[in-house]
Coordinates of C-alpha atoms and ligand atoms in Angstrom, one line a residue:
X42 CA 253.0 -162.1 -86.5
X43 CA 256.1 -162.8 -87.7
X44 CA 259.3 -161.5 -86.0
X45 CA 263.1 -162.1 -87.6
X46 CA 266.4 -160.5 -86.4
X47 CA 268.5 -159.5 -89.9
X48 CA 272.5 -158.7 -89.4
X49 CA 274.1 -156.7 -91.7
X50 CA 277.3 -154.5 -91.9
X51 CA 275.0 -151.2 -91.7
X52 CA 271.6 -150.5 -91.1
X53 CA 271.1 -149.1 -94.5
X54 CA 272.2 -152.9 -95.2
X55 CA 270.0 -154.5 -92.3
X56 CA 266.9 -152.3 -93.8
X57 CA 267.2 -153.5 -97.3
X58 CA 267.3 -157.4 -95.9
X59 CA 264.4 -157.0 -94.1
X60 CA 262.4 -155.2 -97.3
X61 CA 263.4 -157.9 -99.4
X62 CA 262.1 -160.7 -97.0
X63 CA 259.3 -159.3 -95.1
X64 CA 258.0 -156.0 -97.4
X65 CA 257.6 -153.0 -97.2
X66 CA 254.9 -152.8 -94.7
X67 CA 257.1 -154.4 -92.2
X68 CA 257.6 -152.6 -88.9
X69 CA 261.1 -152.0 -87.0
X70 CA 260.9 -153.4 -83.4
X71 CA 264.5 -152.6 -82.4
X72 CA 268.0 -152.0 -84.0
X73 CA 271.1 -152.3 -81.9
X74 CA 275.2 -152.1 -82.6
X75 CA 276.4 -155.6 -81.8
X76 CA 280.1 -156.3 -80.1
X77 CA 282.9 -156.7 -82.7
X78 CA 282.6 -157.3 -86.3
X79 CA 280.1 -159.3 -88.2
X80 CA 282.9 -160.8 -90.7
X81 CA 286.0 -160.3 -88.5
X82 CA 288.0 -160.2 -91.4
X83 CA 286.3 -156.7 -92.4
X84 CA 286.9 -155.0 -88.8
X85 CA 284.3 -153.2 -88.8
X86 CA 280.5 -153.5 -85.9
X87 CA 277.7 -154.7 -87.4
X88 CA 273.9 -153.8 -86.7
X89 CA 270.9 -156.1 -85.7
X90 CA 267.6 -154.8 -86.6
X91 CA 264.7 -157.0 -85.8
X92 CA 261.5 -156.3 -87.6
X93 CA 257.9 -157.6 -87.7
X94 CA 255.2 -158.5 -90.3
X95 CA 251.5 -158.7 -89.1
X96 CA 250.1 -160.9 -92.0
X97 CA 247.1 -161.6 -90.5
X98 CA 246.2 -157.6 -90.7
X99 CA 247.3 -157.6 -94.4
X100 CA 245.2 -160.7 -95.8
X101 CA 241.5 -161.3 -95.6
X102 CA 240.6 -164.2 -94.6
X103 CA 238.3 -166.7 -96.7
X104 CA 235.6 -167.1 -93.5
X105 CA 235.2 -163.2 -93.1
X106 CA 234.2 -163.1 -96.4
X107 CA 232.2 -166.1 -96.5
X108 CA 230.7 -164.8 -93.2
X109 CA 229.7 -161.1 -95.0
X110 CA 228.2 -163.0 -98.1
X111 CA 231.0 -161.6 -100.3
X112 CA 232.1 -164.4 -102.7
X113 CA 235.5 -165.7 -102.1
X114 CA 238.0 -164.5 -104.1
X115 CA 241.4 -165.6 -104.6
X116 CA 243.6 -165.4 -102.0
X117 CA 246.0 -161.9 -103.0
X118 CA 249.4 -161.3 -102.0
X119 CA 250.2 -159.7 -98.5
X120 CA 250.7 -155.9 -100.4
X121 CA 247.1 -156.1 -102.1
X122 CA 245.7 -154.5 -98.9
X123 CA 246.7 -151.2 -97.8
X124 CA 248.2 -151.6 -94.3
X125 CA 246.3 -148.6 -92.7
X126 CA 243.4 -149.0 -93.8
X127 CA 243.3 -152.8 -92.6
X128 CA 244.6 -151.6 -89.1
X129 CA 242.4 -148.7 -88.8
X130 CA 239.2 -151.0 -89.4
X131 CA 240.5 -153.8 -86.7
X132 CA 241.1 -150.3 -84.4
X133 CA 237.3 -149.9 -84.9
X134 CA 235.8 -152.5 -84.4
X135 CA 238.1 -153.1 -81.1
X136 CA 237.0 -149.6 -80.0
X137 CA 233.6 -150.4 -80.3
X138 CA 233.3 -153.2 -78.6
X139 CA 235.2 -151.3 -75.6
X140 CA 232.8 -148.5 -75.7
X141 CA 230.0 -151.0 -75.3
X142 CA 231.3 -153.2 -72.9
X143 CA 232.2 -149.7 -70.5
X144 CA 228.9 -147.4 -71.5
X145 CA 226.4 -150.7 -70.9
X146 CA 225.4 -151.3 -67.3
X147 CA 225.4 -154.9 -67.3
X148 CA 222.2 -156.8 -68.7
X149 CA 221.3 -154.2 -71.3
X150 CA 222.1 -154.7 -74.8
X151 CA 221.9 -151.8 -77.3
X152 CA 218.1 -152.7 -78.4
X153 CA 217.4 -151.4 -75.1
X154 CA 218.5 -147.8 -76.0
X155 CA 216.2 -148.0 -79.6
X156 CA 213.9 -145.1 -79.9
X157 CA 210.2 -147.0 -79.5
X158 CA 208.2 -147.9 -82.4
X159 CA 205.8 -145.6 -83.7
X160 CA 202.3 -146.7 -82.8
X161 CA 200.5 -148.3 -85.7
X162 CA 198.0 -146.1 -88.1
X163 CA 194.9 -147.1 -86.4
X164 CA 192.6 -143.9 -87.0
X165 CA 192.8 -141.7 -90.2
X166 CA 193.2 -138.5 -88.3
X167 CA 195.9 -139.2 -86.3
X168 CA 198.7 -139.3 -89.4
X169 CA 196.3 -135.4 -90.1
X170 CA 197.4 -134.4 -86.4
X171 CA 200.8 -135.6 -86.4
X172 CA 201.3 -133.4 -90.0
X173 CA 200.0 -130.5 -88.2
X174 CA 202.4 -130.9 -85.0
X175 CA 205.4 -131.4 -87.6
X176 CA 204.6 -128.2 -89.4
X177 CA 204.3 -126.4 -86.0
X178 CA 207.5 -127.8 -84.7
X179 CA 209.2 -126.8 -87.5
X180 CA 207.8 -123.2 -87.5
X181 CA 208.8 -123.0 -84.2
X182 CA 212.4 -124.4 -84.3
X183 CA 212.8 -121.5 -87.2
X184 CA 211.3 -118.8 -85.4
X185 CA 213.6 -119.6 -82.2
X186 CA 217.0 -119.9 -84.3
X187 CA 216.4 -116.6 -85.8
X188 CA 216.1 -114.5 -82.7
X189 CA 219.5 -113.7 -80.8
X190 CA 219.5 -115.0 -77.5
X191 CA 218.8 -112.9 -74.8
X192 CA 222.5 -111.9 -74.2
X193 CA 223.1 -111.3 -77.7
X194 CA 220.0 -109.5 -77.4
X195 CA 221.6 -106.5 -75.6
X196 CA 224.6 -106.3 -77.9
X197 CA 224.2 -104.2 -81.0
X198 CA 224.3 -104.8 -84.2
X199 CA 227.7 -104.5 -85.4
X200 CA 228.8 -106.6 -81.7
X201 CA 226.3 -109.2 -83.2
X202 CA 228.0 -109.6 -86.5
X203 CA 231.3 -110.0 -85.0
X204 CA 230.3 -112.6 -82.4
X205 CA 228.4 -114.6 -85.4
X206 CA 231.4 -114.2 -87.8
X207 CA 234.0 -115.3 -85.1
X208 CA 232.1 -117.8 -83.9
X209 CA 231.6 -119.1 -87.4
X210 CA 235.3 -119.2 -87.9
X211 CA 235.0 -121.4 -84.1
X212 CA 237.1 -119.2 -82.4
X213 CA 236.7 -120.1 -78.4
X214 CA 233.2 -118.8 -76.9
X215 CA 235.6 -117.1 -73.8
X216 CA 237.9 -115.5 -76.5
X217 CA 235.1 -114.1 -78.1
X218 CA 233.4 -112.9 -75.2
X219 CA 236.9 -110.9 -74.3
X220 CA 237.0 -109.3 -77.7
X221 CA 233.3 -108.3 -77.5
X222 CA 233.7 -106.9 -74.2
X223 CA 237.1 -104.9 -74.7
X224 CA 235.1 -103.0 -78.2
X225 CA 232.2 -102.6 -76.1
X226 CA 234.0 -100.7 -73.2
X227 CA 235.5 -99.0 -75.7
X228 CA 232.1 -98.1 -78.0
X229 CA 228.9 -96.4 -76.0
X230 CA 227.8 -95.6 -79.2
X231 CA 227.6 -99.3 -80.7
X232 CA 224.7 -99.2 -82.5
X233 CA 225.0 -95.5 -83.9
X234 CA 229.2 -96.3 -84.4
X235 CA 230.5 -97.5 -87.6
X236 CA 230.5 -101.3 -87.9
X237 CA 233.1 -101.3 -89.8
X238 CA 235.5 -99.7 -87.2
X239 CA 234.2 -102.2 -84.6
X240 CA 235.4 -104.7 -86.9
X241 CA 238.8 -103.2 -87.4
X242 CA 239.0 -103.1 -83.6
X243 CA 238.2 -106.7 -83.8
X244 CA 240.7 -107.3 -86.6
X245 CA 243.8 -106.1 -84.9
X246 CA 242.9 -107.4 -81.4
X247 CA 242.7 -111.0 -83.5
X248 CA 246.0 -109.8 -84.7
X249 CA 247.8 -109.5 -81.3
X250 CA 246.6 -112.3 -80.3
X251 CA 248.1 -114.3 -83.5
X252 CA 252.4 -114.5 -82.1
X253 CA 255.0 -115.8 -85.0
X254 CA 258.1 -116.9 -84.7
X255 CA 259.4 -115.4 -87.8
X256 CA 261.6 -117.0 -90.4
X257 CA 264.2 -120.1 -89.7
X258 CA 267.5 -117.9 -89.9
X259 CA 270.5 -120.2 -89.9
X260 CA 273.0 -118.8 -87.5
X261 CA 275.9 -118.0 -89.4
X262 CA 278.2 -118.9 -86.1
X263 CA 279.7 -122.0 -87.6
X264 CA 276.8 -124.2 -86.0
X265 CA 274.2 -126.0 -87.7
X266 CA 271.0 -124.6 -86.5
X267 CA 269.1 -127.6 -85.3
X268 CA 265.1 -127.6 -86.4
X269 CA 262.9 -130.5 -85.5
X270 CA 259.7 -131.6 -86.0
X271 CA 257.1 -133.3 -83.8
X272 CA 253.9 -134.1 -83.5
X273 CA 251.1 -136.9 -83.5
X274 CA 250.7 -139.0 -86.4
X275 CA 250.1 -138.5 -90.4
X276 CA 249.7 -133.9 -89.9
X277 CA 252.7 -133.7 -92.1
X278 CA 256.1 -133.6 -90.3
X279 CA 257.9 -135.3 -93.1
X280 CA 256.0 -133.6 -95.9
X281 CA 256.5 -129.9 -93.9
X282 CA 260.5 -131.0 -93.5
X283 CA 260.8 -131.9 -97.4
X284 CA 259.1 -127.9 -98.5
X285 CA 261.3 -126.7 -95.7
X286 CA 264.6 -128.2 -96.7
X287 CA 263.9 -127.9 -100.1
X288 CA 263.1 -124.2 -99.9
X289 CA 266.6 -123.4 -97.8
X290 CA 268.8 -125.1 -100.2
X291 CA 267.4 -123.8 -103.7
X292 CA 266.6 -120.6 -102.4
X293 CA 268.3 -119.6 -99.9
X294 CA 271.5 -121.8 -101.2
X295 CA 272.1 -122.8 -97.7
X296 CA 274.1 -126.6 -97.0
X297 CA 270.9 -128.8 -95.5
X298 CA 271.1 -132.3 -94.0
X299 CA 268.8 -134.4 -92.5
X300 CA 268.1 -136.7 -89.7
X301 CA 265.2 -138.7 -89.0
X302 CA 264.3 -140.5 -86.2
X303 CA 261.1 -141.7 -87.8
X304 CA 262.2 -145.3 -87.9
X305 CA 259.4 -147.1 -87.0
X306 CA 258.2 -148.1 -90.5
X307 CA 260.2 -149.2 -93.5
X308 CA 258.0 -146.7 -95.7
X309 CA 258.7 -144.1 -93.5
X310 CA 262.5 -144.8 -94.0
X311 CA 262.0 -144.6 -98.1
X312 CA 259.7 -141.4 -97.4
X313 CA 262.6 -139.6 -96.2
X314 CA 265.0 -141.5 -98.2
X315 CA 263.3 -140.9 -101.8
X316 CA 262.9 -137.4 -100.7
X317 CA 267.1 -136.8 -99.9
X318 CA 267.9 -138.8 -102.9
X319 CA 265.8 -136.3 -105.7
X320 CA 266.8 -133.0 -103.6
X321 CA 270.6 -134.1 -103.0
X322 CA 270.5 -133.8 -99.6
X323 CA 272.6 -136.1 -96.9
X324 CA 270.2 -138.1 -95.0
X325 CA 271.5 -140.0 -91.5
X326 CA 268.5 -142.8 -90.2
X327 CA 268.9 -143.0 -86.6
X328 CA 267.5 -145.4 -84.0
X329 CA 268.7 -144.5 -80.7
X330 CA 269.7 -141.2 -78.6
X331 CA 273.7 -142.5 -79.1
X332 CA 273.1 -142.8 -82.9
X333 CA 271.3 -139.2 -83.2
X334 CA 273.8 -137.5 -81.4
X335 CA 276.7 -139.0 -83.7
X336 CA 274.7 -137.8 -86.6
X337 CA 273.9 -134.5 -85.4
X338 CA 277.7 -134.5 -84.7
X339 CA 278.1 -135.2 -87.8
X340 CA 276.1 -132.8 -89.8
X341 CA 277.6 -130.0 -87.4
X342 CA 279.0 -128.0 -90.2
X343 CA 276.1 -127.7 -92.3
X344 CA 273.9 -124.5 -92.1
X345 CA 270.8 -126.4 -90.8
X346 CA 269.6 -129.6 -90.0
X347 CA 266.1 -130.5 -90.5
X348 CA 264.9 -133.6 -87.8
X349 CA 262.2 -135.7 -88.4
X350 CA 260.7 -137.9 -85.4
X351 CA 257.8 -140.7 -86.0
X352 CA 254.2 -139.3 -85.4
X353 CA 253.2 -140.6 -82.1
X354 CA 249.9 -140.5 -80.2
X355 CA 250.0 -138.1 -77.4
X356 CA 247.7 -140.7 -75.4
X357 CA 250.5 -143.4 -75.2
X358 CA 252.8 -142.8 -72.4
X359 CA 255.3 -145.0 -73.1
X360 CA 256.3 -143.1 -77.2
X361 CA 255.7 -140.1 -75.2
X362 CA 258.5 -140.7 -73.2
X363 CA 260.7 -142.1 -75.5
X364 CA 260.2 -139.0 -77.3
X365 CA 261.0 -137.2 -74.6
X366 CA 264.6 -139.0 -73.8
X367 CA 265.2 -138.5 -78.2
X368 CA 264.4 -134.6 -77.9
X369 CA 267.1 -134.1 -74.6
X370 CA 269.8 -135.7 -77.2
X371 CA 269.0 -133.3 -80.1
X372 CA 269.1 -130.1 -78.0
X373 CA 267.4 -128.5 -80.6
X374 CA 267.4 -124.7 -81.8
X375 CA 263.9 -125.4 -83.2
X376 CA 261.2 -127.4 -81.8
X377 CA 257.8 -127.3 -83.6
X378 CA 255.2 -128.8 -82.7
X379 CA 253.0 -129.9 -86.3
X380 CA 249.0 -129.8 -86.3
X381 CA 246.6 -130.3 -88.8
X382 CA 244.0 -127.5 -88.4
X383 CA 241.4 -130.5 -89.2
X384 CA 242.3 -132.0 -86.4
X385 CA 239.0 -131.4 -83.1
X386 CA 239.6 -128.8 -81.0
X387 CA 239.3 -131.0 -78.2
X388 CA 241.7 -132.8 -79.2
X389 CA 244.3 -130.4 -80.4
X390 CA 243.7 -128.7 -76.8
X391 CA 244.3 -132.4 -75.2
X392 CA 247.6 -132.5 -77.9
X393 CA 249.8 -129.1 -76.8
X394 CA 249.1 -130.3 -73.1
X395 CA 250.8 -133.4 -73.6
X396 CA 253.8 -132.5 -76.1
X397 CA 254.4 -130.1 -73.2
X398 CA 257.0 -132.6 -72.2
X399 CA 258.6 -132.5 -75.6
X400 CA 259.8 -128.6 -75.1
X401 CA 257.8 -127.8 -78.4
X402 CA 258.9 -123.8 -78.9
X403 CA 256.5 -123.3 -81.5
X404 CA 253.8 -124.3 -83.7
X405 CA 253.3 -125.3 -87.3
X406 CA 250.0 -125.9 -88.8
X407 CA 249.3 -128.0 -91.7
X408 CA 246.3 -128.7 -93.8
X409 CA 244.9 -125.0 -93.7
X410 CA 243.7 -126.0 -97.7
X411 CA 241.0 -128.4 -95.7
X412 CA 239.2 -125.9 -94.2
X413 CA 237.4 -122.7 -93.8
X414 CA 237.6 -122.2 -90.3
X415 CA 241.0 -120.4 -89.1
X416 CA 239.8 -119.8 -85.5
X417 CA 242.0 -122.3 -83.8
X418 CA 245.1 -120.8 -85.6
X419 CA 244.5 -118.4 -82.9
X420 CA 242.8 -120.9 -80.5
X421 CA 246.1 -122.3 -80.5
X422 CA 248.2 -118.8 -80.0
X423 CA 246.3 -117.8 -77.0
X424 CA 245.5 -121.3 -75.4
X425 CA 249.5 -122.3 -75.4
X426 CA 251.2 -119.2 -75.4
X427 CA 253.4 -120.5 -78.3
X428 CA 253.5 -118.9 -81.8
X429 CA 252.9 -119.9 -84.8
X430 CA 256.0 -120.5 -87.0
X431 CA 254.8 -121.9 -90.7
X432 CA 251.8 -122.5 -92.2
X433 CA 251.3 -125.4 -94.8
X434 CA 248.7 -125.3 -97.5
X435 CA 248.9 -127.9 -99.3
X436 CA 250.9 -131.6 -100.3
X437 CA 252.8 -129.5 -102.7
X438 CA 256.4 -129.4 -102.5
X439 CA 258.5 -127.1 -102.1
X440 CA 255.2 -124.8 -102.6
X441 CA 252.5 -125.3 -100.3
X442 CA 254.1 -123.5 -97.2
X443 CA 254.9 -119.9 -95.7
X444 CA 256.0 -118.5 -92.7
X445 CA 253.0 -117.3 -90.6
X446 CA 251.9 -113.7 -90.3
X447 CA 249.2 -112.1 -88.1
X448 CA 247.8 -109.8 -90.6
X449 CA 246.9 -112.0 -93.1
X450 CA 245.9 -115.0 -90.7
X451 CA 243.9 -112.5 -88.7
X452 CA 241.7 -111.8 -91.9
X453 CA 241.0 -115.4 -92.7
X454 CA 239.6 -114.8 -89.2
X455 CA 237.5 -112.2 -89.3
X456 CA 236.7 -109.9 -92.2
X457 CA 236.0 -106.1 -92.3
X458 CA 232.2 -106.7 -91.6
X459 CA 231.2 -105.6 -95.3
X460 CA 229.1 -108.5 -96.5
Ligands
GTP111 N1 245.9 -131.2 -97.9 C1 247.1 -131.3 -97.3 N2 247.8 -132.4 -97.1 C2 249.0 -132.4 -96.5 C3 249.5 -131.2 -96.0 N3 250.7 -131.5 -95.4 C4 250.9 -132.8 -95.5 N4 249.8 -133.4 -96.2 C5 249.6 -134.8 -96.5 O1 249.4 -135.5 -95.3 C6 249.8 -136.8 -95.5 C7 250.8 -137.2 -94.3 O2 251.9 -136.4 -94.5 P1 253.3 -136.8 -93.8 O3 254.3 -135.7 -94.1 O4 253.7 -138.2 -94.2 O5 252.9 -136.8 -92.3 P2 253.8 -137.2 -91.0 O6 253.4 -136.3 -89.9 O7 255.2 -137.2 -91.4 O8 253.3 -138.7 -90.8 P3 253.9 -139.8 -89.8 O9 255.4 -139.7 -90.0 O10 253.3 -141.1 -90.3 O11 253.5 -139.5 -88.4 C8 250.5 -136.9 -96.8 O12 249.5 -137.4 -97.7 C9 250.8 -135.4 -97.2 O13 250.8 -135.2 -98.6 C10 248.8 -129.9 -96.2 O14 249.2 -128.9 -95.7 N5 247.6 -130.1 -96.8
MG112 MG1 256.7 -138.7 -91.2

């Protein structure tokens, strides 16, 4: 690991150093406003940013490959590898040998878990039995799948179809059980009843459940309205910020700037950078509370200012509360909270508990092109209590993104029970 402190006359200035010596894959550890002038003669502070280069993470080293049987090649430059993937497969291997150290009771290895090893073909007739018992299992395993279990037994048939299709769409078991219950209180005459009004019942109750917040409005009062973004890492913030931005100033001629707070990686800095640069819109990088507040201060006469924060993991404490301290200095108008729809249930569940903290007002979910499951849109509605404010569909911008509405999020739920 290599660590450097760079001084410069801005950070814009400090940034640039540290591209130019240690790459773009280097990462920021700190920046800081140093005492009085860097060249007294100019007047003006100057900035310290220190920043850090892992090069072992970025080249491969000659015995790994020697050790794999891969034939050495020559040594590349430190860019040749891409950084995440490098640091995702160290993350892996470290994980794995965590799980087994914890999951092993001491003394057991892994062989000790292997399935046992068939017994050897001794007798002509046995490999004729074991056929038989495979064609049986397998008859068997059919013939139970295809019955309903024994409570979906006593639903009818148009109940059935709408547990099956919102289960298909994984929409929680206990949501589905309240939406079956409330038609079936409401329909004696289930089986005799038209399916497709059940499903319509179904349809708006999905509906309901599915809150937006409606359409950014900037306030008009001589304020900026204040918008950020949060959320863990890589569901789109940044990309979600530039289709947002973009669309308010072309369309809705409106005076955007931004501010991001995702300082944390040089290429997140030109992310957001290359982005202002080709739409025209100011950009302030910020590093501390002090710095965001002076920015936001700033930007105060513009119509809305889009935020942009780093993508941190909701299981690390310590970002968390950093985080935390940033979002009490912006005082935002706007805080959503961005998910990938891909993203386990368990997880995103795990997620909205532990942005809590953030004050997240609402939620933005990305990557709805990755999937054909929309259950956890409204998962996500009734397990937070938070609605839904934009729905990204794509890496497209400005394109790929549209405010979220029940109706139309309710039928990627559930259909009208026709096919
Ligand atoms: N398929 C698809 N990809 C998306 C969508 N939104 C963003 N992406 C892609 O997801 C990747 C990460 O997007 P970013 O906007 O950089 O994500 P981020 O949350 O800002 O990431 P960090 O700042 O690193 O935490 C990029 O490749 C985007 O193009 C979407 O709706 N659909
Ligand atoms: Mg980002």
């Amino acid at each position: 690991m290599k660590i450097k402190k760079f001084k410069a006359q801005t950070v814009k200035e400090a940034l640039l150093l540290v591209k130019a010596e240690l790459g773009p894959n280097a990462v920021i550890l700190n920046s800081r406003r140093l005492k009085g002038p860097l060249l007294p003669a100019f007047g003006k502070d100057s900035y310290e940013v220190t920043a850090a280069l892992d090069e072992s993470a970025y080249a491969m080293p000659e015995q790994a490959c020697a050790d794999e049987g891969v034939a050495t090649r020559p040594a590349k430059s430190v860019q040749a590898y891409a950084p995440r993937k490098v640091e995702t497969a160290v993350a892996i291997a470290e994980l794995d040998r965590e799980k087994k150290e914890k999951v092993l009771p001491s003394g057991l290895s892994f062989e000790h878990f292997a399935p046992p090893a068939p017994p050897a073909n001794t007798d002509g007739n046995f490999s004729v039995l074991r056929q038989d018992i495979d064609t049986m299992r397998g008859a068997l395993t059919s013939l139970v799948t295809s019955l309903p279990d024994a409570a979906d037994q006593r639903l009818g048939k148009g109940l059935r179809a709408i547990k099956k299709e919102l289960e298909e769409s994984e929409v929680h078991a206990a949501h589905i059980d309240e939406i079956i219950t409330a038609i079936r209180q409401r329909s004696s005459d289930e089986d005799t009843g038209s399916i497709s009004r059940m499903f319509r019942e179904a349809q708006v109750m999905i509906e309901k459940g599915i809150t937006v917040s409606g359409y950014s409005a900037a306030q008009k009062k001589g304020r900026a309205l204040k918008i950020a973004m949060i959320g863990p890492t890589g569901v789109g913030k940044t990309t979600s910020i530039a289709k947002l931005a973009s669309h308010f100033k072309l369309k809705e001629k409106l005076n955007i700037a931004l501010v991001a707070a995702d300082n944390y990686r040089i290429a997140a800095i030109e992310q957001i950078q290359t982005f202002a640069a080709i739409a025209s819109i100011p950009v302030e990088i910020v590093f501390n509370e002090e710095e965001m507040e002076r920015a936001l201060k700033k930007f105060s006469g513009f119509d809305m200012i889009f935020i942009d924060t780093a993508g941190r993991s909701q299981r690390n404490a310590e970002h968390m509360s950093d985080l935390k301290r940033m979002m009490a200095a912006i005082h935002a108008d706007e805080v959503h909270l961005v998910l990938s729809i891909t993203t386990k249930q368990s997880d995103l569940r795990e997620i909205t508990r532990r942005y809590a903290d953030a004050s997240y007002d609402r939620i933005l979910c990305t990557k709805l092109d990755e999937t054909e499951r929309f259950g956890p849109l409204y998962n996500l509605c009734r397990d937070t209590g938070m609605p839904l404010s934009y729905i990204s569909t794509g890496q497209n911008v400005p394109d790929d993104i549209a405010a979220a509405t029940s109706h139309a999020l309710a039928r990627l739920i559930i259909g009208g029970g026709d096919a």
